[in-house]
Coordinates of C-alpha atoms in Angstrom, one line a residue:
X1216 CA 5.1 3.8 11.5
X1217 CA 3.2 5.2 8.6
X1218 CA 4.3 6.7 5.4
X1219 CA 2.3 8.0 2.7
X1220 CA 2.5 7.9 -0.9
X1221 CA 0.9 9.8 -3.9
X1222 CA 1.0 10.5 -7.4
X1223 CA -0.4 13.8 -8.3
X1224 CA -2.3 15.0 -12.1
X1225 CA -0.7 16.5 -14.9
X1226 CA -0.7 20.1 -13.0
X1227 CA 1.9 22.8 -12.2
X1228 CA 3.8 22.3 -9.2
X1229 CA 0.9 23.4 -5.9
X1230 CA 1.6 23.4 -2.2
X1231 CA 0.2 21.3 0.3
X1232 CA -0.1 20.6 3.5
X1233 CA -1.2 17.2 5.1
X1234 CA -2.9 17.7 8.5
X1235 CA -3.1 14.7 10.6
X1236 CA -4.6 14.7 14.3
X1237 CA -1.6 11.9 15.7
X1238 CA 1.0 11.6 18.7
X1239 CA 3.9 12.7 18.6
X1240 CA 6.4 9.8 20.1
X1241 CA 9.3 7.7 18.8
X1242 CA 7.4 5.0 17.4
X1243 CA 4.3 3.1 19.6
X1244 CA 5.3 -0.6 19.6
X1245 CA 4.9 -2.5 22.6
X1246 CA 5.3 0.9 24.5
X1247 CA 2.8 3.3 25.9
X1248 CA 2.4 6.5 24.2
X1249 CA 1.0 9.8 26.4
X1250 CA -2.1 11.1 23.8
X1251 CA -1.5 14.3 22.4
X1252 CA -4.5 15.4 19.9
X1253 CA -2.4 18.5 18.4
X1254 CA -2.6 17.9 14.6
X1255 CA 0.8 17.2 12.8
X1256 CA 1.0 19.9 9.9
X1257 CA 3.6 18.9 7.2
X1258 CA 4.1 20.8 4.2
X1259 CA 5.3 19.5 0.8
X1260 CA 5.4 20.2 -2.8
X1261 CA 3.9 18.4 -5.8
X1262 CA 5.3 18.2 -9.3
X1263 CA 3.1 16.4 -12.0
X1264 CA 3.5 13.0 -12.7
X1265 CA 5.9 12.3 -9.9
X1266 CA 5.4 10.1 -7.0
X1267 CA 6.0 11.8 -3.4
X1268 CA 7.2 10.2 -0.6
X1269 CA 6.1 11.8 2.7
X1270 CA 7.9 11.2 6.2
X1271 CA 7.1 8.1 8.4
X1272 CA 4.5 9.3 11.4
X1273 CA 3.8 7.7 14.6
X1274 CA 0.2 6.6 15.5
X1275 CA -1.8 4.7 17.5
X1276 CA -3.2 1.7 16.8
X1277 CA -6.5 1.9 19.9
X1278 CA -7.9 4.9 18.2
X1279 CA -9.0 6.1 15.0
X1280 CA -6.5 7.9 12.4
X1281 CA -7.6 11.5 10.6
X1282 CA -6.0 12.8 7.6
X1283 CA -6.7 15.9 5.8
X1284 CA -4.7 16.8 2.8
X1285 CA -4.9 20.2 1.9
X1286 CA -4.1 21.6 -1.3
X1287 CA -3.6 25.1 -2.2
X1288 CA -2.2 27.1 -5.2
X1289 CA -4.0 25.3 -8.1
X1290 CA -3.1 26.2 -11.5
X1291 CA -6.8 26.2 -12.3
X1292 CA -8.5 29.8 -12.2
X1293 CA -12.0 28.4 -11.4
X1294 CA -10.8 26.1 -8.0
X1295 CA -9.2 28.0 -5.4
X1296 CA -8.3 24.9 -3.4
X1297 CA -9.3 21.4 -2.7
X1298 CA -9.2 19.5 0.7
X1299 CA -9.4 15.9 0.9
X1300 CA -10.1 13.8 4.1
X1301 CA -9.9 10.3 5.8
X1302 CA -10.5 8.5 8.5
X1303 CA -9.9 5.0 9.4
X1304 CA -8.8 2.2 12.2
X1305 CA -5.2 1.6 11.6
X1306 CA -4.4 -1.9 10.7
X1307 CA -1.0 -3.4 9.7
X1308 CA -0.7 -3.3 5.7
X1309 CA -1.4 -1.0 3.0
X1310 CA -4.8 1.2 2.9
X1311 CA -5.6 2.8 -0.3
X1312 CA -9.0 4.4 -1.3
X1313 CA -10.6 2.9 -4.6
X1314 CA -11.1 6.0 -6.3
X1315 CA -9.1 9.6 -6.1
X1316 CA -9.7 12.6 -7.4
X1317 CA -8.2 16.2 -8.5
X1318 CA -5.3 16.8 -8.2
X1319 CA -4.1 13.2 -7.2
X1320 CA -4.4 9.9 -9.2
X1321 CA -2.8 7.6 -6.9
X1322 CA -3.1 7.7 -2.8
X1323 CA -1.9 4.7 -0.6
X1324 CA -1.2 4.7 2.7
X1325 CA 1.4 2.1 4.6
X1326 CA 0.6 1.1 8.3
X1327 CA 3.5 -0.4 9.5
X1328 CA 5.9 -1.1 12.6
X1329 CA 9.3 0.5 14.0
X1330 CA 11.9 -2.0 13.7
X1331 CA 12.3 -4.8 15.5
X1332 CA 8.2 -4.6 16.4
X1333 CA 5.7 -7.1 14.9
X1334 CA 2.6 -8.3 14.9
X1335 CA -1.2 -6.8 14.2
X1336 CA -0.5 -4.0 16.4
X1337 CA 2.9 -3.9 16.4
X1338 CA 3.4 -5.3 20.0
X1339 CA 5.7 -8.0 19.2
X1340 CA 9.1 -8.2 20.0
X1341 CA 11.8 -9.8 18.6
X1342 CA 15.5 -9.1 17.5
X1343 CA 16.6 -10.5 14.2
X1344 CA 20.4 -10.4 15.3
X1345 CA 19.2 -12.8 18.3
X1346 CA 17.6 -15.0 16.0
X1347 CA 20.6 -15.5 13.8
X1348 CA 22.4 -16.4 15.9
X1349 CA 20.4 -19.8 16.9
X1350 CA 20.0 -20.3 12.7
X1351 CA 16.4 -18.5 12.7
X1352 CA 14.9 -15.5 11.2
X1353 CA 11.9 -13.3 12.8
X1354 CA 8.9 -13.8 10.6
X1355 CA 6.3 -11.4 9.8
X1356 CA 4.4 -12.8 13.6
X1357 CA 7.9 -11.0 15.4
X1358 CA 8.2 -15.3 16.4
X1359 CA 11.4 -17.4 15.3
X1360 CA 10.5 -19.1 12.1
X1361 CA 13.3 -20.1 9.5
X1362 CA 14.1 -19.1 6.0
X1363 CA 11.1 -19.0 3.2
X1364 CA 10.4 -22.5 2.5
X1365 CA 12.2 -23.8 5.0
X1366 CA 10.9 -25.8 8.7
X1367 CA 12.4 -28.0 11.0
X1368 CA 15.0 -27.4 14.3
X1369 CA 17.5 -26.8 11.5
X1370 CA 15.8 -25.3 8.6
X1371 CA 17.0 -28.4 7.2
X1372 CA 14.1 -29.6 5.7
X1373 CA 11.3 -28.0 2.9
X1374 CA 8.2 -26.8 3.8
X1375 CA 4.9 -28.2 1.7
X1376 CA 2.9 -25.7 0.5
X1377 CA -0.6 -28.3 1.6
X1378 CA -0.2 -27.9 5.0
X1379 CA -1.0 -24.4 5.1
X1380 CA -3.7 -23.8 2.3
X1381 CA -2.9 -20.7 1.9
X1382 CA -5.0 -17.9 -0.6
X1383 CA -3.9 -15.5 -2.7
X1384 CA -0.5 -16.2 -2.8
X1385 CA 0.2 -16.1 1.1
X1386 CA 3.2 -17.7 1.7
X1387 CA 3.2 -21.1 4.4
X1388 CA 6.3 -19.9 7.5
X1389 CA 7.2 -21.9 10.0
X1390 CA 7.0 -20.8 13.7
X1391 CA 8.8 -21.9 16.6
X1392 CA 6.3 -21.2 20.4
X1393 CA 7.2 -22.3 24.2
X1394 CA 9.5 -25.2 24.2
X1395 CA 10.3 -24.7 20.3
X1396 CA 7.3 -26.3 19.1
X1397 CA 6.8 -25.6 15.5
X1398 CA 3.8 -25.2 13.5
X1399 CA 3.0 -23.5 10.3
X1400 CA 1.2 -20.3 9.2
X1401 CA 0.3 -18.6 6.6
X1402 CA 2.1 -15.3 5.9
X1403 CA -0.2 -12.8 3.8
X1404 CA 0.6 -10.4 1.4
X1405 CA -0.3 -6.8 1.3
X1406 CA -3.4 -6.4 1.0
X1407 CA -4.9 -9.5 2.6
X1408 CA -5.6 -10.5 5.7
X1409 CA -7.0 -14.0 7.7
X1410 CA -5.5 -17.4 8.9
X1411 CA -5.3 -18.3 5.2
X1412 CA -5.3 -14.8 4.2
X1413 CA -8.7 -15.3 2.2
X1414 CA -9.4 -11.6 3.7
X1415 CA -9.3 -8.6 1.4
X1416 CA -8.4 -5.3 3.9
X1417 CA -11.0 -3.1 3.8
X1418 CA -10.8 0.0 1.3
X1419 CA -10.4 3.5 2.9
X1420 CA -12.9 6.1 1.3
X1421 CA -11.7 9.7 0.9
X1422 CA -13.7 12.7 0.3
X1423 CA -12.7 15.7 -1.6
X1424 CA -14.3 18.7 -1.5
X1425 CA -13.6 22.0 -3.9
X1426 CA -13.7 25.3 -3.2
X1427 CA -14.4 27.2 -6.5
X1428 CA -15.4 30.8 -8.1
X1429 CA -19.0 30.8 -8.5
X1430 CA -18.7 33.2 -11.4
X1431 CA -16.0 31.1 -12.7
X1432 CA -18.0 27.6 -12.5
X1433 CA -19.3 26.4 -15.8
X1434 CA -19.6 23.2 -17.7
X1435 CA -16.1 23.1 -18.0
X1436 CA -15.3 23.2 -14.5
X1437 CA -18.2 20.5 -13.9
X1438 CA -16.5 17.8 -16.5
X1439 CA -12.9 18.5 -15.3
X1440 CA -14.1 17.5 -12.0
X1441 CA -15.7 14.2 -12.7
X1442 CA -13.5 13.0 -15.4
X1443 CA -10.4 13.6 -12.5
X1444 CA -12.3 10.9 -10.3
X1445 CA -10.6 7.8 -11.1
X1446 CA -9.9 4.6 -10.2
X1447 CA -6.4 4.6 -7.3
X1448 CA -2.9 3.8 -9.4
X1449 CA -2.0 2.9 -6.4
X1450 CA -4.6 0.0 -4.9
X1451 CA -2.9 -3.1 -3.8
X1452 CA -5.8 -5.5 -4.7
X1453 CA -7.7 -5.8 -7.8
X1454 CA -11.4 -5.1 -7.4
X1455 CA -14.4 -4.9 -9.6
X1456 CA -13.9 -1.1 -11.7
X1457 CA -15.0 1.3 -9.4
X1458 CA -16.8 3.3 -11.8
X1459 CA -17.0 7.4 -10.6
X1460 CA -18.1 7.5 -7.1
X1461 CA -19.7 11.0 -7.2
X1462 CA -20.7 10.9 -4.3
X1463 CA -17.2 11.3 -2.0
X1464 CA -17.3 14.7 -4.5
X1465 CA -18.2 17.9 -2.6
X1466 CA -18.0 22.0 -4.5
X1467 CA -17.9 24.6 -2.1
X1468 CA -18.4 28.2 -3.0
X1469 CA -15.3 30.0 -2.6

């Protein structure tokens, strides 16, 4: 499932509307999905400086995702409305642009699976009341592993952090294959990827685009607009400053 997460500028409250081209299905994992490209509309509401949690939506993981985020009834005289777009592979974990703009200042997106599902693509089964009940948990590979920090048929014993190298704080799980053979992995966090998660996830880039008042526009507009592109409240991992990236900024004539 996905769910998406924003925090929007010190604004009065506007309507929205977030238009995604998805399938509508009760979740995806490990089950075929008919494709159905009728966009999703969903609308919500915005208050400043409050964080809005929108409803989990089903995708697809074999084709690309759209999102359009539309947002109407600005409190600004010279911008009628602002649209801002996406598009990008789904992958498990969180996807967050660098950089937001107007009327946002935090965006993240979280790609993740219906329960019970694991895995890259969520195709991997397993039941965390079956595990239990053999002394085992499912880790985040949907395989029997036991408790953080734990290996061994029993869980009985500690796990050393050496055998699995792991970067940026993944954490070293033990698994359990055919024939309960146990090895270890490492187990990333958000935001990283890789055997020893020494992968960043890639950024998403989103666009905005402005539809203004000609006679309206003037220097004021112009600076409100760049000094609202800012670095994402919201990013997972800590890059180099973004500085303004002008150019995912578009100003349409009304």
């Amino acid at each position: 499932m996905q769910s998406i997460r924003m925090i929007p500028q010190n604004s009065k409250k506007n309507f929205n509307e977030l238009l995604m081209p998805i399938d509508i299905a009760n979740g995806f994992g490990g089950r075929e999905v008919p494709k159905d490209t009728t966009p999703l509309l969903i609308p919500f509401f915005i208050s400043p400086n409050k964080t809005e949690w929108l409803p989990k939506i089903p995708i697809r993981f074999d084709e690309k995702v759209s999102l359009t985020i539309l947002v109407i009834n600005h409190d600004r005289p010279d911008i009628d409305n602002s649209t801002l777009t996406t598009s990008f592979d789904p992958k498990q974990g969180i996807l967050s642009p660098l950089t937001v703009m107007f009327p946002f200042s935090g965006i993240k997106i979280n790609v993740g699976c219906d329960d019970k599902w694991y895995g890259e693509k969520c195709d991997v089964f397993c039941c965390s009341e079956t595990a239990s009940r053999v002394g085992k948990v499912c880790n985040s590979f949907g395989q029997l592993g036991c408790p953080n920090g734990k290996r061994g048929l029993d869980c009985g014993q500690e796990i050393s952090k050496k055998w699995c190298k792991c970067k940026n704080n993944g954490a070293c799980v033990s698994s359990f294959g055919k024939n309960l053979r146990e090895k270890m992995q490492c187990s990333c966090k958000i935001g990283f990827t890789g055997v020893h998660c020494e992968k960043e996830m890639e950024s998403i880039e989103m666009m905005s685009t402005y539809g203004v008042d000609p006679k309206k526009f003037d220097i004021g507009t112009a600076k409100m607009l760049y000094d609202s592109v800012m670095d994402n409240e919201f990013s997972e991992v800590s890059r180099p400053h973004s500085s303004h990236l002008l150019h995912n900024l578009r100003i349409n004539d009304a």
